[in-house]
Short mmCIF file of C-alpha atoms in Angstrom, two decimals:
data_model
loop_
_atom_site.label_atom_id
_atom_site.label_comp_id
_atom_site.label_asym_id
_atom_site.label_seq_id
_atom_site.Cartn_x
_atom_site.Cartn_y
_atom_site.Cartn_z
CA MET A 21 59.22 -21.50 123.91
CA ASN A 22 61.38 -24.49 124.76
CA SER A 23 63.87 -23.49 127.48
CA VAL A 24 66.32 -26.19 126.34
CA LEU A 25 68.81 -25.72 123.53
CA ASN A 26 69.42 -29.08 121.84
CA LEU A 27 73.00 -28.89 120.55
CA VAL A 28 73.47 -31.76 118.10
CA LEU A 29 76.91 -32.61 116.71
CA SER A 30 77.24 -34.29 113.31
CA HIS A 31 79.75 -34.75 110.52
CA GLN A 32 77.48 -36.83 108.29
CA PRO A 33 76.54 -35.97 104.68
CA PRO A 34 73.77 -33.36 104.23
CA ALA A 35 71.13 -35.95 103.26
CA ALA A 36 71.75 -37.87 106.47
CA VAL A 37 71.74 -34.65 108.50
CA ALA A 38 68.37 -33.70 106.98
CA LYS A 39 66.86 -37.02 108.06
CA MET A 40 68.35 -36.64 111.53
CA LEU A 41 66.98 -33.12 111.95
CA GLY A 42 63.58 -34.25 110.72
CA TYR A 43 63.53 -36.97 113.36
CA TRP A 44 64.65 -34.59 116.12
CA SER A 45 62.02 -32.03 115.09
CA GLU A 46 59.30 -34.56 115.91
CA ARG A 47 60.56 -34.80 119.49
CA VAL A 48 61.75 -31.31 120.37
CA ALA A 49 60.89 -27.87 119.02
CA LYS A 50 62.70 -27.27 115.73
CA GLU A 51 63.77 -23.81 116.84
CA SER A 52 65.49 -25.40 119.85
CA ILE A 53 67.90 -27.41 117.66
CA LEU A 54 71.37 -26.02 116.99
CA LEU A 55 73.42 -28.13 114.57
CA ALA A 56 77.16 -28.14 115.24
CA TYR A 57 78.79 -29.44 112.08
CA GLY A 58 82.20 -31.07 111.91
CA GLY A 59 82.18 -32.14 108.27
CA SER A 60 83.41 -30.14 105.32
CA LYS A 61 82.57 -26.46 104.83
CA LYS A 62 81.05 -27.22 101.43
CA GLU A 63 78.64 -29.74 102.95
CA PHE A 64 77.88 -27.37 105.83
CA ASP A 65 76.88 -24.61 103.41
CA SER A 66 74.42 -26.93 101.66
CA ILE A 67 72.52 -27.86 104.84
CA PRO A 68 69.28 -25.80 104.88
CA HIS A 69 68.76 -25.85 108.67
CA GLN A 70 68.76 -22.23 109.82
CA GLN A 71 70.38 -22.69 113.22
CA LYS A 72 73.78 -24.18 112.48
CA VAL A 73 77.44 -23.52 113.30
CA PHE A 74 80.53 -24.78 111.53
CA VAL A 75 83.18 -26.17 113.89
CA ASP A 76 86.57 -25.98 112.23
CA ASP A 77 88.80 -27.28 114.98
CA PRO A 78 91.52 -29.96 114.71
CA GLY A 79 90.79 -30.98 118.30
CA LEU A 80 87.36 -32.17 117.17
CA ARG A 81 88.53 -33.78 113.94
CA THR A 82 90.61 -36.58 115.43
CA SER A 83 90.86 -40.11 114.04
CA ASP A 84 91.89 -42.02 117.17
CA HIS A 85 89.72 -40.00 119.55
CA GLN A 86 91.04 -41.37 122.83
CA ARG A 87 94.75 -41.31 122.05
CA GLU A 88 94.57 -38.00 120.20
CA PHE A 89 92.60 -36.47 123.10
CA GLN A 90 89.53 -35.41 121.15
CA SER A 91 88.09 -32.11 122.36
CA TYR A 92 84.57 -30.68 122.36
CA THR A 93 85.70 -27.29 123.64
CA ALA A 94 85.22 -25.63 120.24
CA VAL A 95 81.72 -27.15 120.00
CA PHE A 96 80.81 -25.79 123.43
CA GLN A 97 82.29 -22.40 122.54
CA ALA A 98 80.16 -22.25 119.39
CA GLY A 99 77.10 -23.13 121.47
CA ALA A 100 77.92 -20.48 124.06
CA LYS A 101 78.34 -17.84 121.37
CA PHE A 102 74.94 -18.77 119.94
CA LEU A 103 73.43 -18.41 123.41
CA GLN A 104 74.67 -14.84 123.86
CA THR A 105 71.65 -13.38 122.08
CA ARG A 106 69.18 -16.05 123.22
CA PRO A 107 68.46 -15.68 126.94
CA GLU A 108 65.38 -17.90 126.66
CA PHE A 109 67.51 -21.06 126.70
CA ARG A 110 68.24 -21.95 130.32
CA TYR A 111 69.48 -25.50 129.71
CA ILE A 112 71.63 -27.20 127.08
CA HIS A 113 71.23 -30.77 125.91
CA PHE A 114 74.31 -31.89 124.00
CA ALA A 115 74.11 -35.01 121.82
CA GLU A 116 76.21 -36.65 119.15
CA PHE A 117 74.40 -37.56 115.90
CA ASP A 118 74.19 -41.23 116.89
CA HIS A 119 72.77 -40.59 120.37
CA LEU A 120 69.08 -40.89 119.57
CA PRO A 121 66.22 -39.26 121.52
CA LEU A 122 63.38 -41.74 121.99
CA VAL A 123 60.68 -39.87 123.92
CA ARG A 124 58.77 -36.73 122.96
CA ASP A 125 59.09 -35.19 126.41
CA LEU A 126 62.84 -35.77 126.67
CA ASN A 127 63.76 -32.21 127.59
CA GLU A 128 61.07 -32.10 130.28
CA ARG A 129 62.40 -35.34 131.78
CA GLN A 130 65.94 -33.99 131.72
CA ILE A 131 64.96 -30.80 133.51
CA GLU A 132 63.04 -32.78 136.12
CA ARG A 133 65.99 -35.11 136.76
CA LEU A 134 68.44 -32.21 136.96
CA THR A 135 66.17 -30.46 139.45
CA THR A 136 65.63 -33.59 141.54
CA GLU A 137 69.38 -34.20 141.71
CA GLU A 138 70.04 -30.52 142.49
CA ALA A 139 72.65 -30.80 139.75
CA ASP A 140 74.22 -28.54 137.16
CA VAL A 141 75.33 -31.32 134.82
CA LEU A 142 73.94 -34.78 134.06
CA GLY A 143 76.14 -37.34 132.31
CA PHE A 144 76.19 -41.02 131.45
CA HIS A 145 78.44 -43.52 133.23
CA LEU A 146 79.80 -40.82 135.51
CA HIS A 147 82.42 -42.03 137.97
CA ARG A 148 85.53 -40.89 139.79
CA VAL A 149 88.72 -42.27 138.25
CA ASP A 150 91.70 -40.74 140.08
CA ASP A 151 93.79 -43.40 141.82
CA THR A 152 92.23 -46.10 139.61
CA ASN A 153 93.44 -48.12 136.64
CA ASN A 154 91.10 -46.28 134.28
CA SER A 155 92.98 -46.22 130.98
CA HIS A 156 92.18 -42.59 130.18
CA PHE A 157 93.31 -41.47 133.62
CA LEU A 158 96.56 -43.44 133.48
CA TYR A 159 97.36 -42.02 130.07
CA HIS A 160 96.98 -38.46 131.36
CA VAL A 161 98.39 -38.75 134.88
CA ALA A 162 101.76 -39.75 133.45
CA HIS A 163 102.17 -36.05 132.65
CA ASP A 164 102.75 -33.87 135.72
CA ALA A 165 100.90 -30.91 134.21
CA PHE A 166 97.63 -32.84 134.21
CA ALA A 167 97.37 -33.21 137.98
CA SER A 168 98.78 -29.79 138.77
CA HIS A 169 96.28 -28.09 136.48
CA TRP A 170 93.30 -29.05 138.65
CA PHE A 171 95.10 -27.87 141.79
CA GLN A 172 95.58 -24.46 140.14
CA ILE A 173 91.94 -23.91 139.16
CA SER A 174 89.87 -25.95 141.61
CA HIS A 175 87.24 -24.42 143.87
CA ARG A 176 86.97 -27.74 145.68
CA PRO A 177 88.63 -29.03 148.91
CA GLU A 178 89.86 -32.11 146.98
CA PRO A 179 91.57 -30.76 143.85
CA GLU A 180 92.91 -34.22 142.99
CA VAL A 181 89.45 -35.46 141.91
CA VAL A 182 89.21 -36.60 138.29
CA LEU A 183 85.83 -37.59 136.85
CA SER A 184 84.89 -39.50 133.71
CA MET A 185 81.66 -39.64 131.75
CA PHE A 186 80.63 -40.73 128.27
CA GLY A 187 80.92 -37.92 125.77
CA THR A 188 77.97 -38.87 123.57
CA GLY A 189 75.32 -36.95 125.47
CA SER A 190 74.94 -34.68 128.50
CA PHE A 191 72.58 -32.11 130.00
CA TRP A 192 73.69 -28.77 131.45
CA THR A 193 72.45 -25.66 133.12
CA ARG A 194 73.27 -22.60 131.06
CA GLU A 195 75.63 -21.32 133.75
CA ALA A 196 77.66 -24.54 133.90
CA PHE A 197 77.78 -24.94 130.12
CA CYS A 198 78.94 -21.38 129.50
CA ALA A 199 81.52 -21.52 132.31
CA VAL A 200 83.08 -24.64 130.82
CA ALA A 201 82.97 -23.12 127.33
CA ALA A 202 84.71 -19.98 128.57
CA THR A 203 87.62 -21.94 130.03
CA GLU A 204 90.50 -22.51 127.63
CA GLU A 205 92.05 -25.96 127.62
CA PRO A 206 95.61 -25.66 128.98
CA PHE A 207 96.74 -28.58 126.80
CA PRO A 208 94.90 -31.48 125.12
CA ILE A 209 92.79 -33.48 127.58
CA TYR A 210 90.38 -36.17 126.41
CA LEU A 211 86.85 -34.79 126.51
CA GLU A 212 85.41 -37.65 128.62
CA LEU A 213 87.71 -36.61 131.46
CA TYR A 214 87.95 -32.90 130.74
CA LEU A 215 84.29 -31.88 130.65
CA PRO A 216 83.03 -33.43 133.91
CA THR A 217 86.27 -32.76 135.81
CA LEU A 218 86.38 -29.12 134.76
CA ALA A 219 82.71 -28.59 135.63
CA HIS A 220 83.30 -30.19 139.03
CA HIS A 221 86.36 -28.09 139.87
CA LEU A 222 84.62 -24.90 138.75
CA GLY A 223 82.13 -25.64 141.52
CA PHE A 224 79.26 -27.19 139.58
CA ARG A 225 77.43 -30.30 140.73
CA VAL A 226 77.86 -33.20 138.26
CA ARG A 227 75.55 -36.20 138.56
CA ASP A 228 74.83 -39.47 136.77
CA PHE A 229 71.83 -40.51 134.66
CA THR A 230 71.77 -43.75 136.72
CA GLU A 231 69.14 -46.15 135.29
CA GLN A 232 69.49 -44.65 131.80
CA ASN A 233 73.13 -45.74 131.56
CA ARG A 234 72.28 -49.18 130.25
CA PHE A 235 70.87 -47.68 127.06
CA VAL A 236 74.07 -45.75 126.33
CA ARG A 237 76.91 -48.01 125.30
CA ILE A 238 79.91 -48.12 123.00
CA THR A 239 79.29 -51.58 121.62
CA LYS A 240 77.28 -52.71 118.60
CA ASP A 241 74.99 -50.49 116.58
CA GLU A 242 71.57 -50.32 118.27
CA THR A 243 69.47 -49.33 115.24
CA GLU A 244 67.51 -52.59 115.41
CA SER A 245 66.88 -52.14 119.14
CA ILE A 246 65.07 -48.79 119.10
CA GLU A 247 61.56 -50.05 119.85
CA GLN A 248 62.78 -52.55 122.43
CA ALA A 249 64.76 -49.87 124.24
CA ARG A 250 61.79 -47.50 124.20
CA ALA A 251 59.55 -50.23 125.62
CA GLU A 252 62.09 -50.83 128.39
CA GLY A 253 62.01 -47.19 129.46
CA ALA A 254 64.88 -45.65 127.52
CA TRP A 255 64.89 -41.89 127.08
CA THR A 256 67.75 -42.03 124.58
CA LEU A 257 69.78 -44.74 122.84
CA HIS A 258 73.41 -44.94 121.73
CA PRO A 259 74.92 -45.84 119.31
CA VAL A 260 72.37 -45.60 116.47
CA LYS A 261 74.43 -45.06 113.34
CA ARG A 262 72.44 -46.59 110.48
CA LEU A 263 69.12 -44.78 110.90
CA TRP A 264 70.10 -41.85 108.67
CA ILE A 265 71.94 -43.79 105.98
CA ASP A 266 70.11 -45.30 102.97
#
């Protein structure tokens, strides 16, 4: 049994979701895939995949994700609830629908990297942003409650630390994932700051995917670059948006 739960977030139409799940099932065990769906309830009900959860949360369904402080807390909470009766899953791989797995031993590589790094969380483009001109940080630090919140909950000697990582994909130990899921957001905080910063201040070790970062971008669609990226050593690729659409 695969010890990794692959939590995949999508809002695409059912036909596109079916193609996506078919692709994923060739690279990880089908029973390890949990679909978190952010589309309509009607479309959710028509998706035949057995392991699925409907995420009906306005914090997920933002239009301007950065300025509206998009949240994945409800997605993580749905995943944590699913895990309650499934002790076999010791790790969680979270991925958005357009963050494509490229290798058939992806989960094994993720576990090995997590172990080597002695980490609890692996993320892409992880860096510290407090006291920088990072736009997300500046937007939040203008509000006094943002900084004071970390001082109130931190288990760390430097409660002022704020981290940032891409939100499209990450890899977690079960303990870290469930601890973050169990923590209620005090007020809207953009997920790319909230998730790594919260994990850090709860005492978990957050580390970067290093050489894999160059295959995870926010620029042009990479659908035409799949084979090239795989040949260059990519484990995953983002963004790949057209693969599921006819």
